Amino acid sequence: QKEVEQNSGPLSVPEGAIASLNCTYSDRGSQSFFWYRQYSGKSPELIMSIYSNGDKEDGRFTAQLNKASQYVSLLIRDSQPSDSATYLCAVSYNFNKFYFGSGTKLNVKP
Amino acid sequence: DAGITQSPRHKVTETGTPVTLRCHQTENHRYMYWYRQDPGHGLRLIHYSYGVKDTDKGEVSDGYSVSRSKTEDFLLTLESATSSQTSVYFCATIAGGSYEQYFGPGTRLTVT
């Protein structure tokens, strides 16, 4: 059983639209949640971290966490072609346990 | 970036040969991690370190060993490389006070 599940996509949205990326996780003991962006051939870069239920906003990005449903999402407003990448969801239990989803590929069409 | 470099960036080696990958960080971070990334599997933790000479296994540690003799360097060794170890390897560190990981540029390893 995978710890972290993501739809592999691709998710295609037009430029200017809202992209919604979703992630579920299996262990209720998870404490920390992260979204990374990874361009092809590059390393993952941290976009957002979220630790408590609710929404966290940073610029065009909003992370949403619902621990009861074991669900975390990332909304990208006003999507740009430069947002086209693979988005990785990660959860952590402590410093020695990190689990990543296999990623959702996002295509933003001009 | 978090001051992380990896070497080599690309390597092709033959089955059965030993390989060592190096991760170097300049931020004096305590925690360091080695991951592999394969299509369909995402990032999987191989080994991690929580200080000099303090290391432990991750979920896919078979066939790999690590060493950390200095805070800034974390080495990953494949004692006898196999084709199943063909992958992209990423090193990561945690910035103090959080669980936010920052990744190095990666090493693409091909075992023929």
Short mmCIF file of C-alpha atoms in Angstrom, two decimals:
data_model
loop_
_atom_site.label_atom_id
_atom_site.label_comp_id
_atom_site.label_asym_id
_atom_site.label_seq_id
_atom_site.Cartn_x
_atom_site.Cartn_y
_atom_site.Cartn_z
CA GLN A 1 0.00 0.00 0.00
CA LYS A 2 1.39 3.34 -1.04
CA GLU A 3 1.77 5.89 1.68
CA VAL A 4 1.00 8.84 -0.57
CA GLU A 5 -1.28 8.76 -3.61
CA GLN A 6 -1.51 11.28 -6.42
CA ASN A 7 -3.21 11.20 -9.78
CA SER A 8 -0.38 11.00 -12.31
CA GLY A 9 -2.20 13.22 -14.81
CA PRO A 10 -1.47 14.95 -17.02
CA LEU A 11 -3.75 17.69 -15.77
CA SER A 12 -4.30 20.24 -18.50
CA VAL A 13 -5.61 23.73 -17.74
CA PRO A 14 -5.74 26.90 -19.86
CA GLU A 15 -3.58 29.86 -18.98
CA GLY A 16 -5.21 31.99 -16.29
CA ALA A 17 -7.31 29.17 -14.85
CA ILE A 18 -7.09 27.56 -11.42
CA ALA A 19 -5.21 24.27 -11.27
CA SER A 20 -6.22 21.90 -8.49
CA LEU A 21 -3.84 19.14 -7.44
CA ASN A 22 -4.81 16.49 -4.94
CA CYS A 23 -3.05 14.06 -2.66
CA THR A 24 -4.17 11.46 -0.13
CA TYR A 25 -2.07 9.75 2.49
CA SER A 26 -2.53 6.61 4.51
CA ASP A 27 -1.00 7.22 7.93
CA ARG A 28 -2.99 9.33 10.38
CA GLY A 29 0.23 9.96 12.30
CA SER A 30 1.51 12.23 9.54
CA GLN A 31 2.48 15.60 10.93
CA SER A 32 3.94 17.66 8.11
CA PHE A 33 2.85 18.06 4.51
CA PHE A 34 4.69 19.51 1.56
CA TRP A 35 4.27 20.38 -2.07
CA TYR A 36 7.26 20.35 -4.40
CA ARG A 37 7.51 21.39 -8.02
CA GLN A 38 9.85 19.51 -10.33
CA TYR A 39 10.69 20.57 -13.86
CA SER A 40 11.84 17.86 -16.24
CA GLY A 41 15.46 16.94 -15.59
CA LYS A 42 15.68 19.13 -12.49
CA SER A 43 15.51 18.57 -8.77
CA PRO A 44 12.36 19.09 -6.66
CA GLU A 45 11.91 22.57 -5.25
CA LEU A 46 9.75 23.32 -2.23
CA ILE A 47 6.61 25.35 -2.90
CA MET A 48 4.61 25.07 0.29
CA SER A 49 4.57 23.38 3.65
CA ILE A 50 1.48 23.00 5.81
CA TYR A 51 1.18 21.57 9.29
CA SER A 52 -2.37 22.24 10.53
CA ASN A 53 -5.86 21.85 9.14
CA GLY A 54 -7.15 24.59 6.90
CA ASP A 55 -5.71 26.75 4.17
CA LYS A 56 -2.31 28.32 3.77
CA GLU A 57 -1.75 30.90 1.06
CA ASP A 58 1.50 32.06 -0.52
CA GLY A 59 1.13 34.25 -3.57
CA ARG A 60 -0.73 32.33 -6.29
CA PHE A 61 -0.47 29.07 -4.31
CA THR A 62 -2.86 27.79 -1.66
CA ALA A 63 -2.34 24.55 0.22
CA GLN A 64 -5.30 22.92 1.91
CA LEU A 65 -5.09 20.24 4.59
CA ASN A 66 -7.84 18.04 5.99
CA LYS A 67 -6.38 15.54 8.43
CA ALA A 68 -9.73 13.87 9.13
CA SER A 69 -10.04 12.97 5.45
CA GLN A 70 -6.28 12.42 5.09
CA TYR A 71 -6.26 14.79 2.18
CA VAL A 72 -4.02 17.63 1.10
CA SER A 73 -4.40 19.77 -2.00
CA LEU A 74 -2.64 22.54 -3.86
CA LEU A 75 -4.44 25.26 -5.77
CA ILE A 76 -2.58 27.37 -8.30
CA ARG A 77 -4.45 30.53 -9.27
CA ASP A 78 -3.88 32.38 -12.54
CA SER A 79 -1.92 29.42 -13.91
CA GLN A 80 0.97 30.32 -16.21
CA PRO A 81 2.77 28.20 -18.82
CA SER A 82 5.81 28.40 -16.53
CA ASP A 83 3.81 26.43 -13.95
CA SER A 84 3.91 23.41 -16.25
CA ALA A 85 5.82 20.81 -14.25
CA THR A 86 5.33 17.75 -12.09
CA TYR A 87 4.03 18.46 -8.60
CA LEU A 88 5.06 16.14 -5.81
CA CYS A 89 3.17 15.73 -2.57
CA ALA A 90 5.16 14.63 0.48
CA VAL A 91 4.29 13.77 4.06
CA SER A 92 6.51 13.43 7.07
CA TYR A 93 6.12 11.70 10.44
CA ASN A 94 9.39 12.94 11.85
CA PHE A 95 12.90 13.69 10.64
CA ASN A 96 13.51 10.10 9.54
CA LYS A 97 10.31 9.32 7.64
CA PHE A 98 9.42 11.12 4.47
CA TYR A 99 7.09 9.69 1.85
CA PHE A 100 6.54 11.15 -1.59
CA GLY A 101 3.79 10.61 -4.07
CA SER A 102 4.75 9.80 -7.63
CA GLY A 103 3.63 13.23 -8.78
CA THR A 104 0.99 14.90 -10.94
CA LYS A 105 2.07 16.36 -14.26
CA LEU A 106 0.51 19.75 -14.92
CA ASN A 107 0.27 21.29 -18.40
CA VAL A 108 -0.77 24.91 -18.65
CA LYS A 109 -1.78 25.74 -22.19
CA PRO A 110 -1.27 29.29 -23.52
CA ASP B 1 19.28 26.43 -3.23
CA ALA B 2 20.47 25.14 0.14
CA GLY B 3 24.14 25.11 -0.81
CA ILE B 4 24.02 21.46 -1.89
CA THR B 5 26.22 20.03 -4.61
CA GLN B 6 26.37 16.48 -5.88
CA SER B 7 29.14 14.73 -7.75
CA PRO B 8 29.36 13.31 -10.25
CA ARG B 9 26.31 14.67 -12.05
CA HIS B 10 26.28 11.84 -14.56
CA LYS B 11 27.89 8.43 -14.42
CA VAL B 12 27.78 5.29 -16.51
CA THR B 13 29.21 2.18 -14.94
CA GLU B 14 29.20 -1.55 -15.47
CA THR B 15 27.38 -4.17 -13.44
CA GLY B 16 29.44 -5.37 -10.51
CA THR B 17 31.61 -2.28 -10.12
CA PRO B 18 31.62 -0.15 -6.96
CA VAL B 19 30.26 3.38 -7.22
CA THR B 20 30.38 6.27 -4.77
CA LEU B 21 28.22 9.35 -5.03
CA ARG B 22 29.02 12.46 -3.04
CA CYS B 23 26.76 15.05 -1.50
CA HIS B 24 28.30 18.24 -0.18
CA GLN B 25 26.50 20.99 1.75
CA THR B 26 27.76 24.33 2.95
CA GLU B 27 25.02 25.24 5.44
CA ASN B 28 26.14 23.05 8.37
CA HIS B 29 22.80 21.22 8.39
CA ARG B 30 22.56 18.27 10.73
CA TYR B 31 20.23 16.06 8.68
CA MET B 32 21.11 14.72 5.25
CA TYR B 33 19.26 12.26 3.03
CA TRP B 34 19.77 10.14 -0.05
CA TYR B 35 16.83 9.40 -2.34
CA ARG B 36 16.38 7.63 -5.62
CA GLN B 37 13.76 8.65 -8.15
CA ASP B 38 12.33 6.22 -10.66
CA PRO B 39 9.34 6.58 -13.00
CA GLY B 40 6.13 5.56 -11.26
CA HIS B 41 7.75 5.42 -7.82
CA GLY B 42 8.41 9.00 -6.93
CA LEU B 43 11.22 9.70 -4.49
CA ARG B 44 12.19 6.88 -2.16
CA LEU B 45 14.46 7.26 0.84
CA ILE B 46 17.62 5.15 0.76
CA HIS B 47 19.54 6.27 3.85
CA TYR B 48 19.67 9.31 6.05
CA SER B 49 22.05 10.85 8.55
CA TYR B 50 21.33 12.80 11.72
CA GLY B 51 24.92 13.75 12.46
CA VAL B 52 28.54 12.85 11.90
CA LYS B 53 28.86 9.05 11.98
CA ASP B 54 25.11 8.75 12.71
CA THR B 55 23.23 7.11 9.87
CA ASP B 56 20.22 4.86 9.42
CA LYS B 57 18.32 3.00 6.74
CA GLY B 58 15.40 4.21 4.70
CA GLU B 59 12.80 2.17 2.84
CA VAL B 60 15.06 1.01 -0.05
CA SER B 61 18.48 0.56 1.56
CA ASP B 62 19.40 -2.91 0.24
CA GLY B 63 22.57 -2.75 -1.87
CA TYR B 64 23.56 0.69 -0.57
CA SER B 65 25.78 1.93 2.21
CA VAL B 66 26.54 5.44 3.43
CA SER B 67 29.13 7.29 5.42
CA ARG B 68 29.33 10.68 7.02
CA SER B 69 32.72 11.56 8.46
CA LYS B 70 32.21 15.32 8.23
CA THR B 71 29.10 17.45 8.66
CA GLU B 72 29.32 18.74 5.11
CA ASP B 73 29.73 15.43 3.26
CA PHE B 74 27.39 12.46 2.91
CA LEU B 75 28.57 9.61 0.69
CA LEU B 76 26.41 6.95 -0.92
CA THR B 77 28.15 3.75 -2.04
CA LEU B 78 26.88 1.00 -4.27
CA GLU B 79 29.22 -1.84 -3.36
CA SER B 80 28.46 -3.83 -6.51
CA ALA B 81 26.23 -1.95 -8.91
CA THR B 82 23.30 -3.72 -10.54
CA SER B 83 21.07 -2.64 -13.43
CA SER B 84 18.19 -2.16 -10.96
CA GLN B 85 20.18 0.67 -9.42
CA THR B 86 20.00 2.70 -12.60
CA SER B 87 18.21 5.79 -11.37
CA VAL B 88 18.46 9.46 -10.54
CA TYR B 89 19.86 10.02 -7.07
CA PHE B 90 19.06 13.12 -5.04
CA CYS B 91 20.62 14.35 -1.86
CA ALA B 92 18.62 16.53 0.50
CA THR B 93 19.07 18.41 3.74
CA ILE B 94 16.68 19.89 6.27
CA ALA B 95 16.95 23.51 7.21
CA GLY B 96 17.12 23.88 10.97
CA GLY B 97 13.85 24.05 12.88
CA SER B 98 11.57 22.48 10.28
CA TYR B 99 11.03 19.37 8.23
CA GLU B 100 11.36 21.24 4.94
CA GLN B 101 13.76 19.38 2.70
CA TYR B 102 15.92 21.04 0.09
CA PHE B 103 17.40 19.01 -2.71
CA GLY B 104 20.66 18.93 -4.57
CA PRO B 105 20.82 18.90 -8.37
CA GLY B 106 20.88 15.10 -8.64
CA THR B 107 23.13 12.43 -10.11
CA ARG B 108 21.98 10.37 -13.06
CA LEU B 109 23.48 6.89 -12.73
CA THR B 110 23.31 4.29 -15.47
CA VAL B 111 24.44 0.73 -14.78
CA THR B 112 25.01 -1.28 -17.97
#
